[in-house]
Coordinates of C-alpha atoms in Angstrom, one line a residue:
M12 CA -17.9 -22.2 -18.0
G13 CA -18.8 -22.6 -21.8
N14 CA -21.6 -25.3 -20.9
K15 CA -24.7 -25.0 -22.4
W16 CA -27.2 -25.9 -19.7
T17 CA -30.7 -27.5 -19.8
K18 CA -33.6 -25.2 -18.0
E19 CA -33.7 -27.8 -15.8
Q20 CA -30.2 -27.6 -15.3
E21 CA -29.9 -24.4 -14.6
Q22 CA -32.9 -23.9 -12.6
A23 CA -30.9 -26.6 -10.3
I24 CA -27.9 -24.1 -10.2
R25 CA -29.0 -21.2 -9.2
L26 CA -32.5 -21.9 -7.3
R27 CA -31.6 -21.1 -3.4
D28 CA -33.2 -20.8 -0.3
R29 CA -34.7 -24.6 -0.7
N30 CA -33.5 -27.5 -0.8
I31 CA -34.0 -29.4 -3.8
L32 CA -33.9 -32.6 -5.3
V33 CA -31.9 -33.5 -8.7
S34 CA -32.8 -37.1 -10.1
A35 CA -31.9 -37.9 -13.2
A36 CA -30.1 -40.6 -15.4
A37 CA -26.8 -42.2 -15.0
G38 CA -24.2 -39.8 -17.4
S39 CA -26.8 -36.7 -18.0
G40 CA -24.9 -34.0 -16.0
K41 CA -25.3 -34.1 -12.2
T42 CA -22.4 -34.1 -11.1
R43 CA -21.1 -31.3 -13.3
V44 CA -24.4 -29.8 -11.6
L45 CA -23.1 -30.2 -8.5
V46 CA -20.2 -28.7 -8.9
E47 CA -21.3 -25.7 -11.3
R48 CA -23.8 -25.0 -8.6
L49 CA -21.3 -25.4 -5.6
L50 CA -18.4 -23.4 -7.8
R51 CA -21.2 -20.3 -8.2
R52 CA -22.3 -19.7 -4.8
V53 CA -18.1 -20.1 -4.2
Q54 CA -17.3 -17.1 -7.3
E55 CA -20.8 -14.9 -6.7
E56 CA -21.7 -15.0 -3.0
G57 CA -17.8 -15.0 -1.5
A58 CA -18.2 -18.5 0.3
D59 CA -15.0 -20.5 1.1
I60 CA -15.7 -23.9 0.2
D61 CA -14.9 -25.8 3.3
R62 CA -18.2 -24.7 4.8
F63 CA -19.7 -26.9 2.0
L64 CA -20.5 -30.6 3.2
V65 CA -20.6 -32.6 0.3
I66 CA -22.6 -36.4 0.6
T67 CA -22.1 -39.4 -1.6
Y68 CA -22.4 -43.0 -1.9
T69 CA -19.7 -44.6 -2.6
K70 CA -16.0 -43.6 -1.7
A71 CA -15.1 -43.9 -5.5
A72 CA -18.1 -41.0 -6.3
A73 CA -16.2 -38.8 -3.7
A74 CA -13.1 -38.8 -5.3
E75 CA -14.8 -38.2 -8.5
L76 CA -16.5 -35.2 -7.9
R77 CA -13.0 -33.7 -5.6
G78 CA -11.4 -34.2 -8.8
R79 CA -13.7 -32.8 -10.6
I80 CA -13.9 -29.4 -8.1
A81 CA -10.2 -28.9 -8.4
Q82 CA -10.7 -29.1 -11.8
E83 CA -13.0 -27.2 -12.7
L84 CA -11.5 -24.4 -9.6
S85 CA -7.8 -25.5 -11.8
V86 CA -9.9 -23.7 -14.8
R87 CA -11.7 -20.8 -14.1
L88 CA -7.9 -19.9 -11.6
A89 CA -6.9 -19.7 -15.8
E90 CA -9.3 -17.7 -16.3
T91 CA -8.5 -15.2 -13.7
P92 CA -5.3 -15.8 -12.0
R93 CA -4.9 -12.5 -10.2
D94 CA -8.3 -13.9 -8.4
R95 CA -7.4 -14.2 -4.5
H96 CA -10.5 -15.9 -3.9
L97 CA -10.5 -18.9 -6.1
R98 CA -6.3 -19.3 -5.0
R99 CA -7.9 -19.7 -1.6
Q100 CA -10.5 -22.2 -2.7
A101 CA -7.5 -23.8 -4.2
M102 CA -6.1 -24.7 -0.6
L103 CA -9.2 -25.1 1.4
L104 CA -11.0 -27.7 -1.1
Y105 CA -8.3 -30.1 0.5
K106 CA -9.8 -29.9 3.9
T107 CA -13.5 -29.6 2.6
Q108 CA -15.4 -32.1 3.4
I109 CA -16.8 -34.3 0.4
S110 CA -17.1 -38.1 1.6
T111 CA -19.5 -40.7 1.7
I112 CA -22.8 -41.0 3.9
H113 CA -21.1 -43.6 6.3
A114 CA -17.1 -41.7 6.6
F115 CA -19.3 -38.4 7.7
C116 CA -21.4 -40.2 10.2
A117 CA -18.6 -42.0 11.2
Q118 CA -16.4 -38.7 12.0
L119 CA -19.7 -37.9 13.4
L120 CA -19.5 -40.5 16.0
R121 CA -15.8 -39.7 16.4
E122 CA -16.3 -36.1 17.1
H123 CA -19.3 -36.2 19.3
G124 CA -19.8 -40.5 20.4
H125 CA -18.7 -39.3 24.0
L126 CA -21.9 -37.3 24.7
L127 CA -23.3 -40.9 23.4
D128 CA -21.4 -42.8 26.2
L129 CA -19.7 -44.6 22.5
E130 CA -16.3 -46.5 22.9
A131 CA -13.6 -44.2 22.2
D132 CA -12.3 -46.6 19.2
L133 CA -15.6 -46.8 17.2
R134 CA -15.1 -48.2 13.4
L135 CA -16.7 -48.9 10.3
C136 CA -17.3 -52.5 9.8
D137 CA -16.6 -53.9 6.6
E138 CA -19.2 -55.7 3.9
S139 CA -18.7 -59.5 6.0
E140 CA -18.9 -57.9 9.6
A141 CA -21.7 -56.0 8.0
G142 CA -23.4 -59.3 6.7
V143 CA -22.6 -61.3 9.9
L144 CA -24.6 -58.2 12.6
M145 CA -27.4 -58.1 10.0
L146 CA -28.5 -62.2 10.4
Q147 CA -27.1 -62.0 13.9
A148 CA -29.9 -59.0 14.7
M149 CA -32.4 -61.2 12.8
D150 CA -31.9 -64.0 14.7
Q151 CA -32.2 -62.4 17.8
V152 CA -35.4 -59.9 16.2
L153 CA -36.9 -64.2 14.9
E154 CA -36.0 -65.7 18.2
E155 CA -37.4 -63.2 20.5
R156 CA -40.9 -62.6 18.2
Y157 CA -40.8 -67.1 18.1
D158 CA -41.2 -66.7 22.5

């Protein structure tokens, strides 16, 4: 917890009751700020970590974020080993929704797709399938426009 935060970082960590956008260059500490913001909510407000939804753009970023949260939880537990709430959070971390936006939306569709009459075997397409589907959609739109 010995991090030195800039004024802007501290503001992003502390702000509540509103949406915020953190936009900064690579390596500027965005992930550290997000981890600190999350863990302060957990420690100071007694929130359970699995009640948060953490969305990233890449699988690698989601895995890194989960790892950093686990690492910081371990550090804080080492500082206060009798903290039952923190120990509980370490257990809950593995069921916390930390994923890409695509994985989150796919999960929503799998769980609630029946309300939209979607097929039960819904899955995400890979990059090559997405490219083919995009070309097919583009061809269809252009054909309709030419008619």
